[in-house]
Amino acid sequence: MNIDTDFKMDDLTLIKHLKSIDSPFLPKIQEVYEQVKDILNSRVQHVFPHYTLHNTGHSFRIMEYMSKLVGDIATLSELEITLMIYSALLHDIGMAVSEEDINSIKADSFPFCEVKFSAMKKIMGGNEVLALQEYVRRIHASLSGRYIRENLKDKLVIPKLTSLDFTKELALICEAHTEDYDWIKANLRTNEVRGDYSFNPQFIAAILRLADILDIDGNRTPYNLYKLISPKGVSDEEWKQHFVISNNEKIVINEKTQQKKVVFHGKATNASIHRKILVYIGWVKNELTNATALVNGMPAQYNLVYDTIPEVNIQTEGYTFSDYKMTLEFRAISSLLMGEKIYGSKSLGLRELIQNSLDSCRIRQETEEQKKEFGQDAYQPKIKVILDQERNLAVIKDNGTGMSMDIIKKHFLNIGVSYYNSTDFLLKDFDYKPIGNFGIGFLSCFMLSDEVKVLTRHYKSKHKYLVELEKGNEWTSLTETEDVEFDGTEVILNYTNFIEVFDNKPQNVKAFLDSYFLTDGIDFELIDKSAKQIAKINNPIILSTPLAKGIVKIELQDYLKDIEGYALIKNKSAFIKKFEEIDFPGTLYRYNDEEGFLEVDDFSMLNIDDYINEKEIKYLSIPLVESQSEDDFISGMKFTNDDVDEVIEKMDRELTWISVIVPKEYQGSLSNETLNRNESIFDKFGFEQLEEIGHSESCTTKVFVKTITLFEGRKNDLYLPFDKTDRDSSFYWWRTPEKRKELFMRSVLIKDFRFNIPVSASIFETNIIISNINSRKFIPDISRNNVDPKAKDLINYMIGKAIHIGACNVLTLGTDEKTTLQNFIKTFYEQQTDFEK
């Protein structure tokens, strides 16, 4: 699509100036323009049909803004003006990717970028068009630099000195328009010389950025073109955003002070678009502030005398708008996020720091493994916790990826912005999925120390950074040095503050580390310099000790994806084949209306099917208060104001419990109820019958409805007993000591999670569950102590299903018994999850 432009080349202020001085650069400028104009006017719109215009009209307007932004273009060198023209013309040329590049990108074989298109497509929900546009948009400045280097070097030369070119600097200037000012200062200089010409690349980069961001008005998004294209979604918002600005002249001069100001006029009929415009103007303010700071101290011709706060005059229609906005108070927010209100214990600050180290080491390990050559030593992840009482230091040290300046600024110092949630990270599509999610974890270090220092170097960089922070203070210091020997990250804390959290006992630090982390493949040490002791932290998920007799192991990774670990089970009870094998607590009685209330002394006359209803046998459990317990029971009732439940609970061991079964057609009418003298449960069964078997006539009692669950294999011949987690607990079930059942996510313990398997076959007992979830689909809550209820249910379901399938494979079962267990699994674990193999 060819777009008419408001300017012609000969009309542009910068071109006119070069003509006025008969500049020898003009012929090459015309050649470059002829080479790229069709690419900009047609190819960019072909690849980005719904984007705001990046055509020659956009380039020409940027040139005009450039001429207005500088104080006096006559004070700049010919080459500086030439570079401004070229940068305006070429900074977006990288958006015009070729079909060859597009095919390479889609095949994940584009050599110019480490990002995988498949990862971008995944982030974009499978939309290939949006994925391609976002892929190219993210790297288009670099692609512009590539185009300049590969296609224009013979034209970007000094007249009469064609061996001298400025290709490199122009490419970097164009790349700079999507970078930040630290990048500009690191990659561009303030004075370059080619032949008789000098130029200031930093200044030109700043002017390009300012001019580019100011091109927001109806010229860039003509209304007729807006209607023709009908952009959708985000692009639609962007077009509307541009269209609200009505003034072309955005730079005005205060005649008294000669200070320039950026002014925006416009009209908005939508509060959402208005808010977006104000965000955009906020970017302009930041750009002005950074640009003026960059040129401060440069020679006079590079001065930018600007009011850094833009003037905004936007009329509203159909709504009112205030100047008020939501703000956050650093001290209050940081105090909330770094305290025990979220984490529950100060010691968990150490968990957060170690988790950061684990993530960093695992990411580097995967990267190093991908590029390792044959015969090269494998990277060994290392984490050290160093206690140095003499120097009053506690150090958490790792040899992971370390941090670059970009990561420090965008994520580490930006509370609530997680690097591992950023598109920059997700596009790398690592197999390892870090646990970090909320971008606040590092703040927890202030639960361990009032002052914190962070030393870090990204393993692909030569620059090391020292960041110094203080609790409750938003200001930091950042020192940059070169140090290729330093590796990874060190977090340096105050030893006195740190050890107080662990009751001044280094052994408590050791116990904490042993409990909270899985250490497979990690060289993990606690070093106590004062005691001259080095303790290995060794808690692998791989079970290396021999199994006790009768214990069998189920490997969870045999049945689940992205989940590793094991469960240890042992036989608990057999399948039910006869009525007497059903476990009814206490003496068993039976009742029906014909025979009344009778003790069961001959089980052979009972059929299980007569008493089971929809896999359940409901029965009555009743405590008898016999003569030796009568006085205590009466006293308890007086003390509790006749709270029979409380008295029964407290006297549980002193009472005699009986069980009463009734035919399945009776079971629907059973209910928990208090039973007093002369009251009945059925016509021929009540308080009087309980007195006949030893219950005190002076004491009330209570009838509890209990349930036994049985899964039918063969009617009256084979049943699988099972439990539901919502089963009502009773007073006569004794608690056993809690066995080890732990859930880890990416090797970090989720301390408050409790395994609660929804349905469990009672033929085996699960003694130990150690599970480590590596899938990013499961995210701990903000405290990292638990997960949300929906995730908790899913974890329990899929672990429960894996254990039952494993039990079916490893337990010694007869053919009919195995078939029954398989049918049980199909009945209660019929849902297929995304994690099953």
CSV table of C-alpha atoms in Angstrom, one decimal, residues 482-633:
chain,number,residue,atom,x,y,z
A,482,GLU,CA,34.9,-5.2,35.1
A,483,ASP,CA,35.6,-8.6,36.7
A,484,VAL,CA,35.5,-11.7,34.5
A,485,GLU,CA,36.6,-13.9,37.4
A,486,PHE,CA,33.6,-13.2,39.5
A,487,ASP,CA,30.7,-15.6,38.7
A,488,GLY,CA,27.0,-15.5,39.6
A,489,THR,CA,25.5,-13.7,42.5
A,490,GLU,CA,26.4,-13.0,46.2
A,491,VAL,CA,23.8,-11.7,48.6
A,492,ILE,CA,25.6,-10.2,51.6
A,493,LEU,CA,23.7,-9.8,54.9
A,494,ASN,CA,24.5,-8.7,58.4
A,495,TYR,CA,25.5,-11.8,60.4
A,496,THR,CA,24.1,-10.5,63.7
A,497,ASN,CA,20.7,-9.8,62.2
A,498,PHE,CA,20.7,-13.1,60.3
A,499,ILE,CA,21.7,-15.5,63.0
A,500,GLU,CA,19.2,-14.0,65.5
A,501,VAL,CA,16.4,-15.2,63.2
A,502,PHE,CA,17.7,-18.7,63.8
A,503,ASP,CA,18.0,-18.3,67.6
A,504,ASN,CA,21.7,-17.6,67.3
A,505,LYS,CA,22.4,-21.3,66.4
A,506,PRO,CA,24.2,-22.2,63.1
A,507,GLN,CA,22.8,-25.7,63.5
A,508,ASN,CA,19.3,-24.3,63.0
A,509,VAL,CA,20.4,-22.8,59.7
A,510,LYS,CA,21.6,-26.3,58.7
A,511,ALA,CA,18.3,-27.9,59.8
A,512,PHE,CA,16.4,-25.3,57.8
A,513,LEU,CA,18.4,-25.9,54.6
A,514,ASP,CA,18.1,-29.7,55.0
A,515,SER,CA,14.3,-29.4,55.2
A,516,TYR,CA,13.4,-26.8,52.6
A,517,PHE,CA,15.3,-27.8,49.4
A,518,LEU,CA,15.8,-30.7,47.1
A,519,THR,CA,19.5,-30.8,46.2
A,520,ASP,CA,19.7,-33.2,43.2
A,521,GLY,CA,22.6,-32.2,41.0
A,522,ILE,CA,23.5,-29.1,43.2
A,523,ASP,CA,26.7,-28.7,45.1
A,524,PHE,CA,25.2,-27.2,48.2
A,525,GLU,CA,27.2,-26.3,51.3
A,526,LEU,CA,26.8,-24.4,54.6
A,527,ILE,CA,30.2,-23.0,55.6
A,528,ASP,CA,30.7,-21.8,59.2
A,529,LYS,CA,34.0,-19.9,59.1
A,530,SER,CA,34.2,-19.4,62.9
A,531,ALA,CA,33.7,-23.1,63.6
A,532,LYS,CA,35.8,-24.0,60.6
A,533,GLN,CA,33.1,-26.4,59.5
A,534,ILE,CA,31.7,-27.3,56.1
A,535,ALA,CA,28.4,-29.1,56.1
A,536,LYS,CA,26.9,-30.6,52.9
A,537,ILE,CA,23.2,-30.0,52.3
A,538,ASN,CA,22.0,-33.2,50.8
A,539,ASN,CA,18.3,-33.8,50.3
A,540,PRO,CA,17.9,-35.6,47.0
A,541,ILE,CA,14.5,-36.6,45.6
A,542,ILE,CA,16.1,-39.9,44.5
A,543,LEU,CA,15.6,-42.5,47.3
A,544,SER,CA,19.0,-44.1,47.9
A,545,THR,CA,18.3,-46.0,51.2
A,546,PRO,CA,17.0,-49.6,51.1
A,547,LEU,CA,13.3,-50.2,51.5
A,548,ALA,CA,12.1,-51.6,54.8
A,549,LYS,CA,10.4,-55.0,54.7
A,550,GLY,CA,6.9,-54.9,53.2
A,551,ILE,CA,7.4,-51.4,51.7
A,552,VAL,CA,7.1,-50.9,48.0
A,553,LYS,CA,8.0,-47.8,46.0
A,554,ILE,CA,5.9,-46.1,43.3
A,555,GLU,CA,7.9,-43.7,41.0
A,556,LEU,CA,5.6,-40.8,40.3
A,557,GLN,CA,7.5,-39.8,37.1
A,558,ASP,CA,6.5,-43.2,35.7
A,559,TYR,CA,2.9,-42.0,35.6
A,560,LEU,CA,3.1,-38.2,35.5
A,561,LYS,CA,4.7,-35.5,33.3
A,562,ASP,CA,6.7,-32.6,34.9
A,563,ILE,CA,6.3,-34.3,38.3
A,564,GLU,CA,9.0,-36.4,39.9
A,565,GLY,CA,9.3,-38.2,43.3
A,566,TYR,CA,8.0,-41.3,44.8
A,567,ALA,CA,5.4,-42.8,47.2
A,568,LEU,CA,6.1,-45.6,49.6
A,569,ILE,CA,3.2,-47.9,50.4
A,570,LYS,CA,2.6,-51.1,52.2
A,571,ASN,CA,-0.2,-53.6,52.5
A,572,LYS,CA,-2.7,-52.6,55.1
A,573,SER,CA,-5.7,-54.9,54.8
A,574,ALA,CA,-7.1,-57.6,52.5
A,575,PHE,CA,-10.0,-57.4,50.1
A,576,ILE,CA,-13.3,-58.1,51.8
A,577,LYS,CA,-14.6,-61.5,50.9
A,578,LYS,CA,-16.9,-62.3,53.9
A,579,PHE,CA,-19.1,-60.1,56.1
A,580,GLU,CA,-16.9,-60.8,59.2
A,581,GLU,CA,-13.9,-59.2,57.5
A,582,ILE,CA,-15.6,-55.8,57.6
A,583,ASP,CA,-14.1,-53.7,60.3
A,584,PHE,CA,-16.9,-52.5,62.6
A,585,PRO,CA,-15.5,-50.9,65.8
A,586,GLY,CA,-16.7,-52.6,69.1
A,587,THR,CA,-19.2,-55.3,69.4
A,588,LEU,CA,-21.5,-55.7,66.4
A,589,TYR,CA,-25.3,-55.8,66.6
A,590,ARG,CA,-27.9,-55.9,64.0
A,591,TYR,CA,-31.5,-54.6,63.8
A,592,ASN,CA,-34.6,-55.1,61.7
A,593,ASP,CA,-38.2,-54.6,62.5
A,594,GLU,CA,-39.1,-58.3,62.5
A,595,GLU,CA,-36.3,-59.6,64.8
A,596,GLY,CA,-35.5,-56.4,66.7
A,597,PHE,CA,-32.1,-55.7,68.2
A,598,LEU,CA,-29.7,-58.7,68.3
A,599,GLU,CA,-26.0,-59.2,68.7
A,600,VAL,CA,-24.3,-60.8,65.7
A,601,ASP,CA,-22.9,-64.1,66.6
A,602,ASP,CA,-23.2,-65.9,63.2
A,603,PHE,CA,-21.8,-63.9,60.3
A,604,SER,CA,-22.5,-66.7,57.8
A,605,MET,CA,-26.1,-65.7,57.7
A,606,LEU,CA,-25.3,-62.1,56.7
A,607,ASN,CA,-25.0,-61.0,53.0
A,608,ILE,CA,-23.0,-57.9,52.3
A,609,ASP,CA,-25.3,-56.9,49.5
A,610,ASP,CA,-28.2,-56.6,52.0
A,611,TYR,CA,-26.4,-53.9,53.8
A,612,ILE,CA,-24.5,-52.0,51.1
A,613,ASN,CA,-26.2,-49.1,49.3
A,614,GLU,CA,-24.3,-47.2,46.5
A,615,LYS,CA,-20.9,-48.4,47.7
A,616,GLU,CA,-21.7,-47.4,51.3
A,617,ILE,CA,-22.8,-49.2,54.5
A,618,LYS,CA,-24.2,-46.7,56.9
A,619,TYR,CA,-24.3,-47.9,60.5
A,620,LEU,CA,-24.8,-46.6,64.0
A,621,SER,CA,-21.9,-46.1,66.4
A,622,ILE,CA,-23.1,-45.7,70.0
A,623,PRO,CA,-21.1,-45.2,73.2
A,624,LEU,CA,-22.3,-47.1,76.3
A,625,VAL,CA,-21.8,-45.5,79.8
A,626,GLU,CA,-21.3,-48.4,82.0
A,627,SER,CA,-21.6,-48.4,85.9
A,628,GLN,CA,-17.9,-47.6,86.4
A,629,SER,CA,-18.1,-44.5,84.3
A,630,GLU,CA,-21.5,-43.3,85.4
A,631,ASP,CA,-20.4,-40.7,88.1
A,632,ASP,CA,-17.8,-39.2,85.8
A,633,PHE,CA,-20.2,-38.9,83.0
